[in-house]
Short mmCIF file of C-alpha atoms in Angstrom, two decimals:
data_model
loop_
_atom_site.label_atom_id
_atom_site.label_comp_id
_atom_site.label_asym_id
_atom_site.label_seq_id
_atom_site.Cartn_x
_atom_site.Cartn_y
_atom_site.Cartn_z
CA MET A 1 62.99 40.11 4.50
CA ILE A 2 65.10 39.89 7.61
CA SER A 3 64.27 42.26 10.39
CA LEU A 4 66.36 42.80 13.54
CA GLN A 5 64.36 44.41 16.31
CA ASP A 6 66.01 45.90 19.35
CA ILE A 7 68.86 43.39 19.51
CA CYS A 8 71.14 43.51 22.54
CA HIS A 9 74.03 41.17 22.98
CA GLY A 10 77.20 40.93 25.02
CA TYR A 11 79.57 38.69 26.86
CA LYS A 12 80.68 38.26 30.40
CA THR A 13 84.30 39.19 30.91
CA LYS A 14 86.56 39.26 33.93
CA ASP A 15 85.62 42.81 34.77
CA GLY A 16 81.91 42.70 34.21
CA PHE A 17 79.72 42.73 31.18
CA HIS A 18 80.95 43.74 27.74
CA THR A 19 78.17 45.01 25.48
CA VAL A 20 78.70 44.19 21.81
CA LEU A 21 75.35 45.15 20.33
CA ASP A 22 73.30 47.88 21.96
CA HIS A 23 69.68 48.10 20.77
CA VAL A 24 70.38 47.33 17.16
CA ASN A 25 67.58 47.79 14.62
CA ILE A 26 67.84 47.11 10.91
CA ASP A 27 65.79 45.64 8.04
CA PHE A 28 67.34 43.75 5.17
CA LYS A 29 65.08 43.83 2.14
CA PRO A 30 65.34 41.41 -0.78
CA GLY A 31 66.97 42.99 -3.79
CA HIS A 32 69.31 45.13 -1.75
CA SER A 33 72.75 43.98 -0.77
CA THR A 34 74.06 45.52 2.40
CA ALA A 35 77.65 46.00 3.51
CA ILE A 36 78.38 45.92 7.21
CA LEU A 37 81.36 48.11 7.99
CA GLY A 38 83.26 48.51 11.24
CA LEU A 39 86.63 48.30 12.84
CA ASN A 40 88.09 45.00 14.01
CA GLY A 41 86.42 43.50 17.04
CA VAL A 42 83.32 45.73 17.13
CA GLY A 43 81.05 42.72 16.70
CA LYS A 44 80.44 42.43 12.97
CA SER A 45 80.85 38.68 13.04
CA THR A 46 78.60 38.41 16.08
CA LEU A 47 75.99 40.44 14.25
CA ILE A 48 76.27 38.13 11.22
CA ARG A 49 75.94 35.08 13.44
CA ILE A 50 72.79 36.51 15.04
CA ILE A 51 71.29 37.33 11.64
CA GLY A 52 71.94 33.76 10.52
CA GLY A 53 70.61 32.25 13.71
CA ALA A 54 73.90 30.69 14.78
CA GLU A 55 73.82 32.69 17.97
CA HIS A 56 70.85 33.84 20.01
CA PRO A 57 70.74 37.46 21.12
CA ARG A 58 70.35 38.15 24.86
CA SER A 59 67.29 40.23 24.06
CA GLY A 60 65.42 41.41 20.99
CA LYS A 61 63.91 39.64 18.04
CA VAL A 62 65.08 38.47 14.64
CA ILE A 63 62.27 37.95 12.14
CA ARG A 64 63.18 36.03 9.01
CA THR A 65 60.70 35.61 6.19
CA SER A 66 63.45 34.73 3.70
CA SER A 67 65.95 31.93 3.84
CA VAL A 68 69.39 32.85 5.12
CA SER A 69 72.66 31.06 4.51
CA TRP A 70 75.10 30.17 7.28
CA PRO A 71 77.92 32.69 7.67
CA VAL A 72 80.16 31.93 4.71
CA GLY A 73 83.66 32.70 5.80
CA PHE A 74 86.85 30.92 6.57
CA GLY A 75 85.66 30.44 10.15
CA GLY A 76 84.45 26.94 10.78
CA CYS A 77 80.89 25.86 10.38
CA PHE A 78 82.21 22.48 9.37
CA ASN A 79 83.42 19.57 11.38
CA GLY A 80 87.19 19.39 11.22
CA SER A 81 87.62 15.65 11.53
CA LEU A 82 85.19 14.84 8.73
CA THR A 83 86.11 15.15 5.08
CA GLY A 84 84.78 17.87 2.82
CA ARG A 85 82.39 15.37 1.23
CA GLU A 86 81.03 14.18 4.57
CA ASN A 87 80.46 17.75 5.65
CA LEU A 88 78.69 18.36 2.37
CA ARG A 89 76.44 15.37 2.95
CA PHE A 90 75.58 16.60 6.43
CA VAL A 91 74.60 20.03 5.15
CA CYS A 92 72.50 18.49 2.35
CA ARG A 93 70.69 16.33 4.88
CA ILE A 94 69.81 19.17 7.22
CA TYR A 95 68.66 21.43 4.40
CA GLY A 96 66.87 18.60 2.62
CA ALA A 97 68.90 19.17 -0.58
CA ASP A 98 69.73 16.51 -3.12
CA ILE A 99 73.21 15.16 -2.37
CA LYS A 100 74.10 14.23 -5.95
CA THR A 101 73.30 17.58 -7.60
CA VAL A 102 74.95 19.52 -4.81
CA SER A 103 78.09 17.31 -4.94
CA SER A 104 78.58 17.77 -8.63
CA PHE A 105 78.03 21.53 -8.43
CA VAL A 106 80.46 21.96 -5.50
CA GLU A 107 83.11 19.74 -7.10
CA ASP A 108 82.94 21.85 -10.20
CA PHE A 109 82.84 25.20 -8.43
CA SER A 110 85.37 24.67 -5.69
CA GLU A 111 87.92 22.74 -7.75
CA LEU A 112 89.04 20.92 -4.65
CA GLY A 113 89.69 17.68 -6.53
CA GLU A 114 90.91 14.88 -4.30
CA TYR A 115 90.83 17.22 -1.31
CA MET A 116 87.06 16.61 -1.18
CA ASP A 117 87.91 13.32 0.52
CA MET A 118 90.43 14.74 2.97
CA PRO A 119 89.57 15.94 6.47
CA PHE A 120 88.39 19.56 6.64
CA ASN A 121 91.16 20.18 9.16
CA SER A 122 93.78 19.79 6.48
CA TYR A 123 92.32 22.55 4.29
CA SER A 124 93.94 25.92 3.81
CA SER A 125 91.74 28.93 4.59
CA GLY A 126 91.26 29.54 0.88
CA MET A 127 90.04 25.99 0.36
CA ARG A 128 87.70 26.32 3.30
CA ALA A 129 86.17 29.45 1.84
CA LYS A 130 85.79 27.72 -1.53
CA LEU A 131 83.93 24.79 -0.05
CA ALA A 132 81.73 26.92 2.18
CA PHE A 133 80.83 29.34 -0.58
CA GLY A 134 80.31 26.69 -3.26
CA LEU A 135 78.10 24.68 -0.95
CA SER A 136 75.99 27.70 0.02
CA LEU A 137 75.52 28.50 -3.70
CA ALA A 138 74.45 24.93 -4.40
CA VAL A 139 71.89 24.81 -1.60
CA GLY A 140 70.40 28.15 -2.61
CA PHE A 141 69.28 30.97 -0.31
CA ASP A 142 67.51 34.32 -0.49
CA PHE A 143 70.20 35.96 1.57
CA TYR A 144 73.91 35.15 1.72
CA LEU A 145 75.92 36.06 4.78
CA VAL A 146 79.46 36.62 3.63
CA ASP A 147 82.07 37.24 6.27
CA GLU A 148 85.39 38.22 4.73
CA ALA A 149 85.23 35.03 2.72
CA PHE A 150 86.78 36.39 -0.43
CA SER A 151 89.78 38.04 1.20
CA VAL A 152 91.45 34.68 1.63
CA GLY A 153 90.77 33.35 -1.86
CA ASP A 154 93.17 33.70 -4.76
CA VAL A 155 92.42 35.87 -7.80
CA VAL A 156 90.93 32.98 -9.76
CA PHE A 157 88.49 32.13 -6.99
CA ARG A 158 87.62 35.74 -6.38
CA LYS A 159 86.78 36.22 -10.03
CA LYS A 160 84.68 33.10 -10.05
CA ALA A 161 82.89 34.14 -6.86
CA THR A 162 82.20 37.63 -8.18
CA LYS A 163 80.77 36.15 -11.34
CA ALA A 164 78.60 33.76 -9.39
CA LEU A 165 77.37 36.58 -7.21
CA GLN A 166 76.52 38.81 -10.15
CA LYS A 167 74.50 35.97 -11.60
CA LEU A 168 72.73 35.52 -8.30
CA LYS A 169 71.86 39.20 -7.86
CA ASP A 170 68.38 38.79 -9.38
CA GLN A 171 67.34 36.12 -6.96
CA ALA A 172 69.49 36.67 -3.94
CA SER A 173 70.90 39.41 -1.77
CA LEU A 174 74.08 39.72 0.20
CA ILE A 175 74.90 40.75 3.70
CA PHE A 176 78.54 41.46 3.35
CA VAL A 177 81.29 41.99 5.85
CA SER A 178 84.55 43.19 4.44
CA HIS A 179 87.33 45.70 5.01
CA SER A 180 87.96 46.02 1.34
CA ILE A 181 86.09 49.10 0.11
CA ASN A 182 86.53 47.87 -3.47
CA SER A 183 84.73 44.60 -3.00
CA VAL A 184 82.05 46.30 -0.94
CA LYS A 185 81.45 48.72 -3.81
CA ALA A 186 81.35 45.88 -6.29
CA HIS A 187 78.67 43.89 -4.45
CA CYS A 188 76.55 46.18 -2.31
CA ASP A 189 74.23 49.15 -2.72
CA ARG A 190 73.50 49.84 0.91
CA GLY A 191 75.65 50.05 3.99
CA ALA A 192 75.56 50.00 7.75
CA VAL A 193 78.29 51.03 10.16
CA LEU A 194 78.74 49.30 13.45
CA ASN A 195 80.54 51.39 16.07
CA LYS A 196 80.53 51.12 19.87
CA GLY A 197 77.53 48.79 19.89
CA LYS A 198 75.38 51.09 17.74
CA LEU A 199 74.45 50.29 14.15
CA GLU A 200 73.74 53.15 11.75
CA SER A 201 72.22 52.12 8.44
CA PHE A 202 72.38 54.12 5.22
CA ASP A 203 70.28 53.70 2.09
CA ASN A 204 73.21 54.92 0.05
CA LEU A 205 76.45 52.96 0.21
CA ASN A 206 78.60 56.05 -0.26
CA ASP A 207 77.17 57.69 2.84
CA ALA A 208 78.00 54.56 4.80
CA ILE A 209 81.56 54.52 3.48
CA LYS A 210 81.90 58.19 4.41
CA ARG A 211 80.69 57.51 7.93
CA TYR A 212 83.05 54.53 8.17
CA THR A 213 85.99 56.70 7.14
CA GLU A 214 85.06 59.16 9.88
CA VAL A 215 85.00 56.38 12.43
CA CYS A 216 88.40 55.21 11.25
CA ASN A 217 89.83 58.71 11.49
CA GLU A 218 88.42 59.22 15.00
CA ARG A 219 90.33 56.17 16.05
CA ARG A 220 93.52 57.38 14.49
CA HIS A 221 93.62 60.65 16.43
CA MET B 1 49.70 23.80 12.48
CA ARG B 2 51.54 23.60 9.17
CA GLU B 3 54.50 25.44 10.65
CA LEU B 4 54.61 22.98 13.51
CA TRP B 5 54.65 20.12 11.07
CA GLU B 6 57.41 21.75 9.05
CA GLY B 7 59.37 22.29 12.24
CA PHE B 8 59.06 18.59 12.99
CA THR B 9 60.24 17.58 9.53
CA VAL B 10 63.29 19.80 9.82
CA GLN B 11 64.09 18.49 13.29
CA ARG B 12 63.70 14.89 12.13
CA ARG B 13 66.08 15.56 9.25
CA VAL B 14 68.59 17.24 11.56
CA ILE B 15 68.52 14.49 14.18
CA LEU B 16 68.93 11.83 11.48
CA ALA B 17 71.87 13.67 9.96
CA LEU B 18 73.44 14.07 13.39
CA MET B 19 72.95 10.40 14.18
CA LEU B 20 74.66 9.36 10.95
CA ARG B 21 77.46 11.74 11.72
CA GLU B 22 77.87 10.49 15.28
CA THR B 23 78.00 6.87 14.25
CA HIS B 24 80.55 7.83 11.70
CA THR B 25 82.79 9.80 14.04
CA ILE B 26 82.59 7.26 16.83
CA TYR B 27 82.94 4.03 14.88
CA GLY B 28 83.78 5.05 11.34
CA ASP B 29 87.56 5.28 11.71
CA ALA B 30 88.14 1.81 13.14
CA LYS B 31 88.46 -1.01 10.64
CA LEU B 32 86.05 -3.23 12.49
CA GLY B 33 83.87 -0.19 13.08
CA TYR B 34 80.61 -1.06 14.72
CA LEU B 35 81.85 -4.49 15.74
CA TRP B 36 84.04 -2.86 18.40
CA VAL B 37 81.00 -1.99 20.51
CA LEU B 38 80.03 -5.61 20.55
CA ILE B 39 83.57 -6.66 21.47
CA GLN B 40 83.78 -4.03 24.22
CA SER B 41 80.43 -5.03 25.72
CA MET B 42 81.28 -8.71 25.57
CA PHE B 43 84.59 -8.03 27.26
CA GLY B 44 82.98 -6.04 30.11
CA ILE B 45 80.41 -8.73 30.66
CA GLY B 46 82.99 -11.49 30.32
CA VAL B 47 85.22 -10.06 33.04
CA PHE B 48 82.38 -9.89 35.56
CA TRP B 49 81.12 -13.30 34.53
CA ALA B 50 84.56 -14.77 35.13
CA VAL B 51 84.82 -13.06 38.51
CA ARG B 52 81.45 -14.43 39.56
CA GLU B 53 82.32 -17.94 38.42
CA PHE B 54 85.64 -17.69 40.21
CA VAL B 55 84.04 -16.63 43.49
CA GLY B 56 81.50 -19.38 42.97
CA ALA B 57 78.42 -17.19 43.27
CA SER B 58 75.21 -18.96 42.33
CA ASP B 59 72.83 -17.93 39.60
CA PRO B 60 70.86 -14.91 40.86
CA HIS B 61 67.26 -16.00 41.44
CA GLY B 62 67.31 -18.66 38.78
CA MET B 63 68.50 -16.25 36.11
CA PRO B 64 71.66 -17.33 34.28
CA VAL B 65 74.60 -15.08 35.20
CA ALA B 66 75.28 -14.23 31.57
CA VAL B 67 71.74 -12.99 30.94
CA PHE B 68 71.79 -11.17 34.27
CA LEU B 69 74.99 -9.34 33.31
CA ILE B 70 73.97 -8.67 29.69
CA LEU B 71 70.83 -6.87 30.87
CA GLY B 72 72.61 -5.10 33.71
CA PHE B 73 75.38 -3.77 31.48
CA GLY B 74 72.99 -2.96 28.64
CA VAL B 75 70.83 -0.68 30.71
CA TRP B 76 73.76 0.80 32.59
CA SER B 77 75.71 1.56 29.41
CA VAL B 78 72.84 3.50 27.87
CA ILE B 79 72.39 5.68 30.94
CA SER B 80 76.02 6.30 31.85
CA GLN B 81 77.23 6.86 28.28
CA SER B 82 74.31 9.16 27.52
CA ILE B 83 75.08 11.36 30.51
CA SER B 84 78.76 11.70 29.74
CA LYS B 85 78.20 12.13 25.99
CA CYS B 86 75.54 14.82 26.58
CA MET B 87 77.86 16.72 28.89
CA ASN B 88 80.42 17.30 26.15
CA ALA B 89 77.93 17.32 23.27
CA VAL B 90 77.97 21.08 22.85
CA ARG B 91 81.74 21.49 23.00
CA SER B 92 82.42 18.80 20.43
CA ASN B 93 79.72 19.98 18.05
CA GLN B 94 80.31 23.72 18.18
CA ALA B 95 80.90 23.99 14.45
CA LEU B 96 77.60 22.31 13.58
CA LEU B 97 75.64 24.57 15.93
CA THR B 98 76.44 27.40 13.51
CA PHE B 99 73.62 26.02 11.36
CA PRO B 100 70.45 27.61 12.68
CA GLN B 101 68.35 24.48 12.46
CA VAL B 102 70.79 22.51 14.60
CA THR B 103 70.13 23.11 18.29
CA GLU B 104 71.80 21.84 21.44
CA LEU B 105 68.73 19.69 22.05
CA ASP B 106 69.08 18.00 18.62
CA VAL B 107 72.72 17.23 19.24
CA MET B 108 71.88 15.58 22.56
CA ILE B 109 68.89 13.67 21.22
CA GLY B 110 71.10 12.46 18.37
CA ARG B 111 73.79 11.24 20.74
CA VAL B 112 71.39 9.47 23.11
CA MET B 113 69.67 7.81 20.14
CA VAL B 114 72.94 6.51 18.72
CA ILE B 115 74.01 5.10 22.08
CA TYR B 116 70.55 3.63 22.67
CA VAL B 117 70.15 1.98 19.26
CA THR B 118 73.69 0.61 19.47
CA GLN B 119 73.09 -0.90 22.88
CA ILE B 120 69.77 -2.45 21.80
CA ILE B 121 71.51 -4.12 18.88
CA VAL B 122 74.34 -5.33 21.12
CA THR B 123 71.97 -6.57 23.81
CA ILE B 124 69.77 -8.45 21.31
CA ALA B 125 72.86 -10.01 19.71
CA LEU B 126 74.24 -11.10 23.07
CA LEU B 127 70.85 -12.45 24.25
CA ALA B 128 70.56 -14.41 21.02
CA VAL B 129 73.95 -15.97 21.72
CA ALA B 130 72.92 -16.72 25.31
CA SER B 131 69.68 -18.27 24.15
CA ALA B 132 71.52 -20.36 21.58
CA MET B 133 73.67 -21.62 24.42
CA ASP B 134 70.49 -22.88 26.09
CA LEU B 135 70.48 -20.21 28.79
CA ALA B 136 66.99 -19.21 29.85
CA VAL B 137 65.80 -16.06 28.16
CA GLU B 138 62.07 -15.95 28.92
CA LEU B 139 59.71 -13.14 28.08
CA ASN B 140 57.83 -12.74 31.34
CA SER B 141 56.03 -9.47 30.77
CA ALA B 142 56.05 -7.78 27.38
CA GLY B 143 54.32 -4.74 28.86
CA LEU B 144 57.02 -4.26 31.44
CA LEU B 145 59.74 -4.74 28.83
CA TYR B 146 58.17 -2.09 26.57
CA ALA B 147 57.89 0.28 29.54
CA CYS B 148 61.58 -0.18 30.34
CA ILE B 149 62.63 0.17 26.70
CA PHE B 150 60.78 3.45 26.62
CA LEU B 151 61.81 4.76 30.04
CA ILE B 152 65.54 4.06 29.73
CA PRO B 153 66.26 6.51 26.86
CA ALA B 154 63.83 9.07 28.28
CA PHE B 155 65.57 8.98 31.62
CA SER B 156 69.02 9.10 29.98
CA LEU B 157 68.10 12.08 27.84
CA GLY B 158 66.54 13.88 30.79
CA MET B 159 69.60 13.37 32.94
CA GLY B 160 71.91 14.36 30.08
CA LEU B 161 69.98 17.57 29.42
CA LEU B 162 69.71 18.42 33.10
CA LEU B 163 73.35 17.88 33.96
CA SER B 164 74.81 19.46 30.83
CA SER B 165 72.65 22.53 31.38
CA LEU B 166 73.55 22.77 35.06
CA ALA B 167 77.24 22.51 34.09
CA VAL B 168 76.91 25.88 32.36
CA PHE B 169 76.40 27.47 35.76
CA ILE B 170 78.52 25.04 37.80
CA PRO B 171 81.48 24.07 35.57
CA SER B 172 82.96 21.80 38.23
CA LEU B 173 80.04 19.42 37.57
CA GLU B 174 82.02 18.21 34.57
CA ARG B 175 84.56 16.77 37.00
CA ILE B 176 82.12 15.63 39.67
CA VAL B 177 79.59 13.81 37.48
CA PRO B 178 82.04 11.12 36.18
CA LEU B 179 82.99 10.38 39.79
CA VAL B 180 79.35 10.00 40.81
CA ILE B 181 78.71 7.81 37.77
CA ARG B 182 81.55 5.55 38.88
CA LEU B 183 80.00 5.32 42.35
CA LEU B 184 76.56 4.65 40.94
CA PHE B 185 77.96 1.78 38.93
CA PHE B 186 78.30 -0.07 42.22
CA ALA B 187 74.92 1.08 43.55
CA SER B 188 72.76 0.29 40.53
CA GLY B 189 72.62 -3.48 40.69
CA VAL B 190 74.58 -3.90 37.48
CA PHE B 191 76.44 -6.99 38.65
CA PHE B 192 74.54 -7.91 41.83
CA SER B 193 70.92 -8.16 42.80
CA VAL B 194 69.49 -5.85 45.47
CA ASN B 195 67.99 -8.76 47.28
CA SER B 196 71.44 -9.97 48.25
CA PHE B 197 71.76 -7.00 50.62
CA SER B 198 70.43 -6.51 54.12
CA LYS B 199 67.23 -4.53 54.35
CA ASP B 200 68.89 -1.36 55.70
CA ILE B 201 71.24 -1.06 52.76
CA ALA B 202 68.63 -2.16 50.21
CA ASP B 203 66.29 0.59 51.44
CA ILE B 204 68.90 3.20 50.57
CA LEU B 205 69.70 1.55 47.22
CA TYR B 206 66.01 1.56 46.31
CA LEU B 207 66.15 5.37 46.09
CA ASN B 208 68.31 5.03 42.97
CA PRO B 209 66.04 5.07 39.90
CA ILE B 210 68.74 3.44 37.76
CA LEU B 211 68.62 0.38 40.00
CA HIS B 212 64.87 0.16 39.43
CA LEU B 213 65.34 0.34 35.66
CA VAL B 214 68.03 -2.36 35.72
CA GLU B 215 66.08 -4.73 37.94
CA LEU B 216 62.73 -4.16 36.25
CA THR B 217 64.26 -4.98 32.87
CA ARG B 218 65.52 -8.25 34.35
CA CYS B 219 62.09 -9.04 35.77
CA SER B 220 60.50 -8.58 32.37
CA ILE B 221 62.76 -11.20 30.89
CA SER B 222 62.68 -13.90 33.59
CA TYR B 223 59.84 -15.84 35.24
CA SER B 224 61.66 -16.26 38.51
CA TYR B 225 63.34 -12.92 39.06
CA PRO B 226 61.83 -11.22 42.14
CA SER B 227 60.29 -7.77 41.83
CA ASP B 228 60.01 -7.00 45.55
CA GLY B 229 60.59 -3.38 46.34
CA LEU B 230 60.70 -2.37 42.71
CA SER B 231 58.26 0.20 41.48
CA LEU B 232 57.54 1.05 37.86
CA MET B 233 55.51 3.99 39.13
CA TYR B 234 58.52 5.40 40.97
CA VAL B 235 60.84 5.38 37.94
CA THR B 236 58.12 6.66 35.65
CA VAL B 237 57.49 9.67 37.90
CA ILE B 238 61.24 10.32 38.34
CA THR B 239 61.78 10.03 34.56
CA LEU B 240 59.01 12.50 33.79
CA ILE B 241 60.31 14.99 36.34
CA VAL B 242 63.91 14.67 35.12
CA LEU B 243 62.89 14.96 31.46
CA PHE B 244 60.67 17.96 32.16
CA LEU B 245 63.31 19.82 34.18
CA GLY B 246 66.02 18.88 31.64
CA LEU B 247 64.06 20.25 28.69
CA LEU B 248 63.11 23.38 30.61
CA LEU B 249 66.62 24.12 31.80
CA GLU B 250 68.17 23.40 28.39
CA ARG B 251 65.87 25.99 26.83
CA TYR B 252 66.73 28.50 29.54
CA VAL B 253 70.46 27.92 29.25
CA ARG B 254 70.59 27.97 25.43
CA THR B 255 71.11 31.73 25.10
CA ARG B 256 73.55 31.78 28.01
CA ARG B 257 76.09 29.30 26.76
CA GLU B 258 79.46 30.75 25.89
CA ARG B 259 80.20 29.70 22.36
#
């Protein structure tokens, strides 16, 4: 389980302090995949980074009793000047995973071919997502943080990823950020809506989508 | 207790992975790779050696100039490189800090270790050459040598942590520190001995802990090198204070860094 308790976070800007997360509370239970919905720039990615431990909240507590992946997206958690393979080795070393098994899985899954030995900088966003997602599957986690990763992939990759995720469902759960209602519906059974620093969580995904649509409409008028 | 042990294992793994990565990014691209460090160090030492020979300066206190310079530059390189590498450690490793088990502290420890190990290898290689050329390399005090070998990286890490953390609040430090390092190069006894100065100036120079580290290392490897005015106690206390403050401040600053 991952439990966020009273998380506050924000950034200093030119005209004072900008609050991104305002007393956020939520529990992620194993076996339930949660979609995080919200407009652009409300702090979904920040929330994901805090859940994963990439960023520390200004106040509040994150309790993790399950293993959590790094945020799998097209954003960089890899070193640009190193090749895909070198990045893979680094990740294996810090997670204590076996380099050989992981390599062969990722090569097979990501279909990067000779690009594995090219600098990560030279990858397209789709290739980045493939490597990041394949690698996270190979290492193995209880929770996967997925930040818009599939929106950049082509149909073939998306199909492959969906299949891999369905297979994982018994052992792993997702925390999923996406604007695509379709993919949210395909992968998640719960939802949470982030709006103006507040996070509302719903046990039923449809309620969350309804609330998200309301938020979108408020904006439009 | 078990959790603490697990924490240590993870940290050891992370630092090792970071060290491998650092060596790779620093030296991996060049064809000669690691050999470049040796060439660079030899060049630096060679220039100052030539200058000293040209001016006709005598061997400092019975220590061959080459050995004198090898030790001076060795100690100085570890400290100065560690400080500057720590100050941009976070910026150049931002992507890796996304992984929760990689912390700013790990990145800096990794960098200091790479610099330190590299310099030790270089220094030993150069001393071996000097010794083969029949220049006196004499182990005077193993205890003192061990103390220096331990204190130098500790001091470097402490300074690196302290300055890089302070730079979060005072960004202009990133400009000022390199200037100060350049000044300290002349005030740390890298290519001269303190004893060649008048007492007034030497008294000021003795405040500089780097000078103590440089000169003490020389003492440990020569029978004749004078240890007047040097204090192992002084550097030990300064090192502990710097390391303590550095670790403390790094922890405080960690949540306040803009990523």
